[in-house]
Tab-separated table of N, CA and C in Angstrom:
chain	number	residue	atom	x	y	z
A	1	ASN	N	101.202	85.662	89.140
A	1	ASN	CA	100.526	86.937	89.307
A	1	ASN	C	101.477	87.942	89.940
A	2	GLY	N	101.451	89.144	89.437
A	2	GLY	CA	102.289	90.189	89.998
A	2	GLY	C	101.903	91.539	89.450
A	3	ARG	N	102.539	92.550	89.981
A	3	ARG	CA	102.301	93.892	89.481
A	3	ARG	C	103.525	94.752	89.738
A	4	VAL	N	103.663	95.760	88.910
A	4	VAL	CA	104.716	96.754	89.049
A	4	VAL	C	104.027	98.096	89.203
A	5	PHE	N	104.545	98.954	90.078
A	5	PHE	CA	103.898	100.243	90.274
A	5	PHE	C	104.925	101.358	90.413
A	6	VAL	N	104.529	102.522	89.956
A	6	VAL	CA	105.328	103.737	90.064
A	6	VAL	C	104.360	104.871	90.382
A	7	THR	N	104.680	105.663	91.392
A	7	THR	CA	103.846	106.812	91.729
A	7	THR	C	104.726	108.036	91.953
A	8	ALA	N	104.144	109.181	91.714
A	8	ALA	CA	104.808	110.452	91.995
A	8	ALA	C	103.782	111.358	92.675
A	9	ASN	N	104.175	111.972	93.769
A	9	ASN	CA	103.295	112.879	94.500
A	9	ASN	C	103.989	114.218	94.687
A	10	LEU	N	103.247	115.282	94.429
A	10	LEU	CA	103.730	116.628	94.674
A	10	LEU	C	102.881	117.234	95.785
A	11	LEU	N	103.529	117.934	96.696
A	11	LEU	CA	102.839	118.522	97.846
A	11	LEU	C	103.289	119.965	97.990
A	12	ASP	N	102.332	120.872	98.132
A	12	ASP	CA	102.632	122.284	98.366
A	12	ASP	C	101.671	122.770	99.443
A	13	ILE	N	102.174	122.911	100.660
A	13	ILE	CA	101.344	123.339	101.786
A	13	ILE	C	101.660	124.800	102.082
A	14	ASP	N	100.633	125.625	102.075
A	14	ASP	CA	100.774	127.054	102.343
A	14	ASP	C	99.757	127.428	103.415
A	15	PHE	N	100.229	127.572	104.659
A	15	PHE	CA	99.342	127.907	105.766
A	15	PHE	C	98.950	129.377	105.707
A	16	ARG	N	97.716	129.665	105.948
A	16	ARG	CA	97.198	131.028	105.884
A	16	ARG	C	97.751	131.908	107.004
A	17	ASN	N	97.825	131.375	108.228
A	17	ASN	CA	98.198	132.182	109.385
A	17	ASN	C	99.668	132.094	109.769
A	18	SER	N	100.426	131.173	109.175
A	18	SER	CA	101.808	130.977	109.598
A	18	SER	C	102.644	130.511	108.415
A	19	ASN	N	103.575	131.342	107.984
A	19	ASN	CA	104.417	130.978	106.839
A	19	ASN	C	105.578	130.071	107.214
A	20	ASP	N	105.961	130.036	108.500
A	20	ASP	CA	107.147	129.267	108.881
A	20	ASP	C	106.929	127.765	108.779
A	21	ARG	N	105.699	127.301	108.641
A	21	ARG	CA	105.434	125.864	108.507
A	21	ARG	C	105.167	125.445	107.068
A	22	ASP	N	105.179	126.393	106.142
A	22	ASP	CA	104.948	126.069	104.726
A	22	ASP	C	106.017	125.100	104.227
A	23	ARG	N	105.630	124.250	103.277
A	23	ARG	CA	106.616	123.339	102.702
A	23	ARG	C	106.186	122.858	101.331
A	24	LYS	N	107.180	122.422	100.577
A	24	LYS	CA	106.974	121.806	99.273
A	24	LYS	C	107.711	120.475	99.295
A	25	ALA	N	107.117	119.454	98.698
A	25	ALA	CA	107.744	118.128	98.714
A	25	ALA	C	107.389	117.368	97.443
A	26	ILE	N	108.277	116.465	97.082
A	26	ILE	CA	108.031	115.529	95.990
A	26	ILE	C	108.412	114.138	96.493
A	27	THR	N	107.577	113.169	96.174
A	27	THR	CA	107.838	111.784	96.555
A	27	THR	C	107.699	110.894	95.321
A	28	LEU	N	108.685	110.053	95.106
A	28	LEU	CA	108.652	109.067	94.033
A	28	LEU	C	108.719	107.681	94.661
A	29	VAL	N	107.841	106.783	94.225
A	29	VAL	CA	107.794	105.418	94.749
A	29	VAL	C	107.745	104.459	93.569
A	30	ALA	N	108.532	103.401	93.643
A	30	ALA	CA	108.513	102.347	92.628
A	30	ALA	C	108.638	101.010	93.332
A	31	GLY	N	107.972	100.019	92.781
A	31	GLY	CA	108.064	98.706	93.403
A	31	GLY	C	107.412	97.626	92.565
A	32	ALA	N	107.467	96.433	93.102
A	32	ALA	CA	106.881	95.281	92.426
A	32	ALA	C	106.423	94.269	93.470
A	33	THR	N	105.346	93.579	93.164
A	33	THR	CA	104.868	92.483	93.995
A	33	THR	C	104.693	91.259	93.100
A	34	ARG	N	104.826	90.113	93.707
A	34	ARG	CA	104.681	88.857	92.952
A	34	ARG	C	104.121	87.783	93.866
A	35	GLU	N	103.089	87.082	93.387
A	35	GLU	CA	102.528	85.941	94.109
A	35	GLU	C	103.093	84.665	93.498
A	36	PHE	N	103.511	83.768	94.374
A	36	PHE	CA	104.058	82.486	93.925
A	36	PHE	C	103.172	81.349	94.420
A	37	ALA	N	103.365	80.184	93.857
A	37	ALA	CA	102.610	79.001	94.274
A	37	ALA	C	102.918	78.678	95.728
A	38	GLY	N	101.986	78.031	96.376
A	38	GLY	CA	102.182	77.612	97.753
A	38	GLY	C	101.936	78.705	98.781
A	39	GLY	N	101.325	79.823	98.352
A	39	GLY	CA	100.994	80.881	99.293
A	39	GLY	C	102.120	81.850	99.598
A	40	TRP	N	103.144	81.891	98.781
A	40	TRP	CA	104.271	82.801	98.974
A	40	TRP	C	104.045	84.097	98.195
A	41	ASP	N	104.358	85.228	98.806
A	41	ASP	CA	104.299	86.535	98.158
A	41	ASP	C	105.605	87.274	98.420
A	42	VAL	N	106.047	88.044	97.430
A	42	VAL	CA	107.272	88.838	97.567
A	42	VAL	C	106.953	90.276	97.157
A	43	VAL	N	107.501	91.236	97.891
A	43	VAL	CA	107.339	92.647	97.557
A	43	VAL	C	108.687	93.347	97.707
A	44	VAL	N	108.978	94.229	96.769
A	44	VAL	CA	110.170	95.073	96.863
A	44	VAL	C	109.748	96.475	96.436
A	45	ASN	N	110.175	97.485	97.192
A	45	ASN	CA	109.863	98.847	96.782
A	45	ASN	C	110.926	99.807	97.283
A	46	ALA	N	110.954	100.950	96.637
A	46	ALA	CA	111.890	102.012	97.006
A	46	ALA	C	111.150	103.339	96.892
A	47	SER	N	111.470	104.258	97.782
A	47	SER	CA	110.868	105.588	97.712
A	47	SER	C	111.920	106.646	98.003
A	48	ILE	N	111.742	107.774	97.349
A	48	ILE	CA	112.599	108.941	97.551
A	48	ILE	C	111.678	110.121	97.826
A	49	ASN	N	111.971	110.866	98.890
A	49	ASN	CA	111.187	112.039	99.241
A	49	ASN	C	112.133	113.206	99.468
A	50	SER	N	111.797	114.353	98.897
A	50	SER	CA	112.568	115.568	99.107
A	50	SER	C	111.611	116.673	99.526
A	51	SER	N	111.875	117.270	100.689
A	51	SER	CA	111.016	118.332	101.227
A	51	SER	C	111.826	119.595	101.467
A	52	GLU	N	111.236	120.734	101.103
A	52	GLU	CA	111.822	122.038	101.375
A	52	GLU	C	110.851	122.802	102.254
A	53	PHE	N	111.322	123.266	103.408
A	53	PHE	CA	110.490	123.985	104.361
A	53	PHE	C	110.760	125.484	104.280
A	54	ALA	N	109.756	126.282	104.613
A	54	ALA	CA	109.882	127.736	104.554
A	54	ALA	C	110.949	128.257	105.503
A	55	ASP	N	111.249	127.505	106.569
A	55	ASP	CA	112.266	127.965	107.520
A	55	ASP	C	113.693	127.697	107.032
A	56	GLY	N	113.836	127.204	105.781
A	56	GLY	CA	115.154	126.963	105.207
A	56	GLY	C	115.657	125.544	105.349
A	57	ARG	N	114.956	124.698	106.079
A	57	ARG	CA	115.369	123.313	106.287
A	57	ARG	C	115.022	122.478	105.061
A	58	ASP	N	115.892	121.545	104.736
A	58	ASP	CA	115.654	120.572	103.664
A	58	ASP	C	115.772	119.171	104.245
A	59	ASP	N	114.852	118.295	103.878
A	59	ASP	CA	114.895	116.897	104.298
A	59	ASP	C	114.822	116.019	103.057
A	60	ASP	N	115.750	115.081	102.947
A	60	ASP	CA	115.744	114.102	101.859
A	60	ASP	C	115.734	112.713	102.479
A	61	ASN	N	114.817	111.863	102.013
A	61	ASN	CA	114.664	110.523	102.570
A	61	ASN	C	114.697	109.485	101.455
A	62	LEU	N	115.405	108.399	101.709
A	62	LEU	CA	115.451	107.243	100.820
A	62	LEU	C	115.069	106.022	101.635
A	63	GLN	N	114.133	105.231	101.120
A	63	GLN	CA	113.747	104.001	101.803
A	63	GLN	C	113.692	102.869	100.786
A	64	ILE	N	114.307	101.734	101.151
A	64	ILE	CA	114.287	100.534	100.321
A	64	ILE	C	113.774	99.394	101.201
A	65	ARG	N	112.800	98.632	100.701
A	65	ARG	CA	112.191	97.569	101.500
A	65	ARG	C	112.029	96.304	100.662
A	66	PHE	N	112.281	95.156	101.305
A	66	PHE	CA	112.070	93.843	100.696
A	66	PHE	C	111.283	92.998	101.693
A	67	GLY	N	110.214	92.380	101.222
A	67	GLY	CA	109.401	91.570	102.120
A	67	GLY	C	108.965	90.262	101.486
A	68	VAL	N	108.795	89.257	102.338
A	68	VAL	CA	108.307	87.938	101.932
A	68	VAL	C	107.202	87.550	102.899
A	69	SER	N	106.119	87.003	102.373
A	69	SER	CA	105.059	86.513	103.251
A	69	SER	C	104.614	85.131	102.797
A	70	LYS	N	104.116	84.368	103.750
A	70	LYS	CA	103.646	83.004	103.505
A	70	LYS	C	102.277	82.857	104.144
A	71	ARG	N	101.270	82.536	103.340
A	71	ARG	CA	99.939	82.250	103.885
A	71	ARG	C	99.968	80.856	104.499
A	72	LEU	N	99.757	80.799	105.807
A	72	LEU	CA	99.779	79.517	106.509
A	72	LEU	C	98.408	78.848	106.459
A	73	THR	N	97.361	79.642	106.627
A	73	THR	CA	95.975	79.187	106.503
A	73	THR	C	95.192	80.312	105.830
A	74	ARG	N	93.876	80.180	105.700
A	74	ARG	CA	93.077	81.247	105.091
A	74	ARG	C	93.103	82.524	105.921
A	75	THR	N	93.345	82.423	107.215
A	75	THR	CA	93.306	83.599	108.080
A	75	THR	C	94.647	83.966	108.707
A	76	LEU	N	95.663	83.136	108.538
A	76	LEU	CA	96.940	83.345	109.215
A	76	LEU	C	98.090	83.401	108.203
A	77	SER	N	98.939	84.428	108.354
A	77	SER	CA	100.116	84.521	107.485
A	77	SER	C	101.328	84.972	108.292
A	78	LEU	N	102.488	84.635	107.778
A	78	LEU	CA	103.760	85.000	108.391
A	78	LEU	C	104.474	85.944	107.435
A	79	ASN	N	104.869	87.118	107.939
A	79	ASN	CA	105.503	88.140	107.107
A	79	ASN	C	106.894	88.449	107.643
A	80	ALA	N	107.856	88.563	106.735
A	80	ALA	CA	109.212	88.957	107.095
A	80	ALA	C	109.630	90.079	106.152
A	81	SER	N	110.295	91.098	106.703
A	81	SER	CA	110.751	92.188	105.854
A	81	SER	C	112.028	92.802	106.404
A	82	VAL	N	112.807	93.375	105.498
A	82	VAL	CA	113.984	94.154	105.859
A	82	VAL	C	113.862	95.491	105.132
A	83	ALA	N	114.335	96.547	105.799
A	83	ALA	CA	114.246	97.878	105.214
A	83	ALA	C	115.490	98.679	105.561
A	84	HIS	N	115.845	99.558	104.648
A	84	HIS	CA	116.951	100.487	104.872
A	84	HIS	C	116.415	101.896	104.623
A	85	VAL	N	116.662	102.805	105.573
A	85	VAL	CA	116.218	104.190	105.461
A	85	VAL	C	117.431	105.097	105.645
A	86	GLU	N	117.548	106.089	104.775
A	86	GLU	CA	118.566	107.125	104.918
A	86	GLU	C	117.863	108.472	104.916
A	87	ARG	N	118.159	109.280	105.919
A	87	ARG	CA	117.583	110.620	105.983
A	87	ARG	C	118.710	111.631	106.065
A	88	ASP	N	118.655	112.617	105.195
A	88	ASP	CA	119.627	113.701	105.177
A	88	ASP	C	118.855	114.990	105.426
A	89	SER	N	119.102	115.616	106.566
A	89	SER	CA	118.374	116.817	106.954
A	89	SER	C	119.354	117.921	107.304
A	90	THR	N	118.997	119.140	106.941
A	90	THR	CA	119.833	120.285	107.288
A	90	THR	C	119.496	120.827	108.669
A	91	ALA	N	118.575	120.189	109.376
A	91	ALA	CA	118.194	120.626	110.728
A	91	ALA	C	118.874	119.746	111.770
A	92	GLY	N	119.661	120.354	112.634
A	92	GLY	CA	120.230	119.701	113.803
A	92	GLY	C	120.721	118.284	113.591
A	93	ASN	N	120.304	117.397	114.477
A	93	ASN	CA	120.719	115.992	114.459
A	93	ASN	C	119.650	115.086	113.869
A	94	PHE	N	118.972	115.521	112.825
A	94	PHE	CA	117.890	114.729	112.261
A	94	PHE	C	118.317	113.855	111.087
A	95	SER	N	119.592	113.807	110.760
A	95	SER	CA	120.079	112.910	109.712
A	95	SER	C	120.424	111.563	110.340
A	96	TYR	N	120.081	110.486	109.642
A	96	TYR	CA	120.382	109.157	110.163
A	96	TYR	C	120.277	108.110	109.071
A	97	ASP	N	120.862	106.955	109.325
A	97	ASP	CA	120.683	105.736	108.536
A	97	ASP	C	120.100	104.698	109.481
A	98	GLU	N	119.157	103.906	108.988
A	98	GLU	CA	118.508	102.931	109.857
A	98	GLU	C	118.205	101.666	109.065
A	99	ASP	N	118.532	100.535	109.646
A	99	ASP	CA	118.184	99.239	109.066
A	99	ASP	C	117.260	98.534	110.035
A	100	THR	N	116.156	97.987	109.517
A	100	THR	CA	115.210	97.279	110.371
A	100	THR	C	114.864	95.932	109.750
A	101	ALA	N	114.552	94.991	110.606
A	101	ALA	CA	114.053	93.684	110.188
A	101	ALA	C	112.815	93.394	111.028
A	102	ARG	N	111.773	92.885	110.389
A	102	ARG	CA	110.523	92.588	111.098
A	102	ARG	C	110.052	91.189	110.745
A	103	LEU	N	109.497	90.527	111.739
A	103	LEU	CA	108.851	89.232	111.562
A	103	LEU	C	107.490	89.352	112.231
A	104	THR	N	106.426	89.181	111.460
A	104	THR	CA	105.071	89.414	111.952
A	104	THR	C	104.183	88.221	111.657
A	105	LEU	N	103.432	87.794	112.652
A	105	LEU	CA	102.389	86.794	112.474
A	105	LEU	C	101.070	87.548	112.406
A	106	LEU	N	100.353	87.437	111.297
A	106	LEU	CA	99.150	88.234	111.054
A	106	LEU	C	97.923	87.337	110.970
A	107	TRP	N	96.922	87.676	111.787
A	107	TRP	CA	95.644	86.962	111.751
A	107	TRP	C	94.590	87.910	111.210
A	108	GLN	N	93.914	87.505	110.141
A	108	GLN	CA	92.844	88.294	109.545
A	108	GLN	C	91.589	87.434	109.479
A	109	PRO	N	90.648	87.676	110.390
A	109	PRO	CA	89.437	86.848	110.391
A	109	PRO	C	88.633	87.041	109.117
A	110	GLN	N	87.993	85.980	108.678
A	110	GLN	CA	87.168	86.016	107.477
A	110	GLN	C	85.834	86.673	107.797
A	111	ARG	N	85.327	87.457	106.846
A	111	ARG	CA	83.987	88.024	106.994
A	111	ARG	C	82.955	86.969	106.625
A	112	THR	N	81.850	86.980	107.332
A	112	THR	CA	80.797	86.028	107.003
A	112	THR	C	80.032	86.497	105.771
A	113	ARG	N	79.409	85.572	105.090
A	113	ARG	CA	78.655	85.927	103.875
A	113	ARG	C	77.400	86.726	104.181
A	114	GLY	N	76.898	86.648	105.406
A	114	GLY	CA	75.699	87.399	105.774
A	114	GLY	C	75.973	88.869	105.996
A	115	GLY	N	77.231	89.278	106.013
A	115	GLY	CA	77.564	90.686	106.151
A	115	GLY	C	77.699	91.148	107.592
A	116	THR	N	77.550	90.231	108.557
A	116	THR	CA	77.689	90.651	109.957
A	116	THR	C	78.770	89.867	110.636
């Protein structure tokens, strides 16, 4: 079991009382998920965002993420992910590259059939 997804979002914010906060942005996201036997799941996705602000600032962001999860029980899973983010901004010191790794133990209690 798996799925592939692609999305595109356009944003145009025009404030009535203040033009200096207006902005236009486009975001593209693509990725894939796959379920494997034994309770293993894999996800990979990438997104690109480009924003233009009325004050002349431009922000461009790239994010790439890879994650693996393992269902340990019906309510407990272990998730591991790595991500790379690059931000290019024409404002001050807001440009950066960042790599992160996360390991998460997730507990999701089951809902009862009675609805409470």
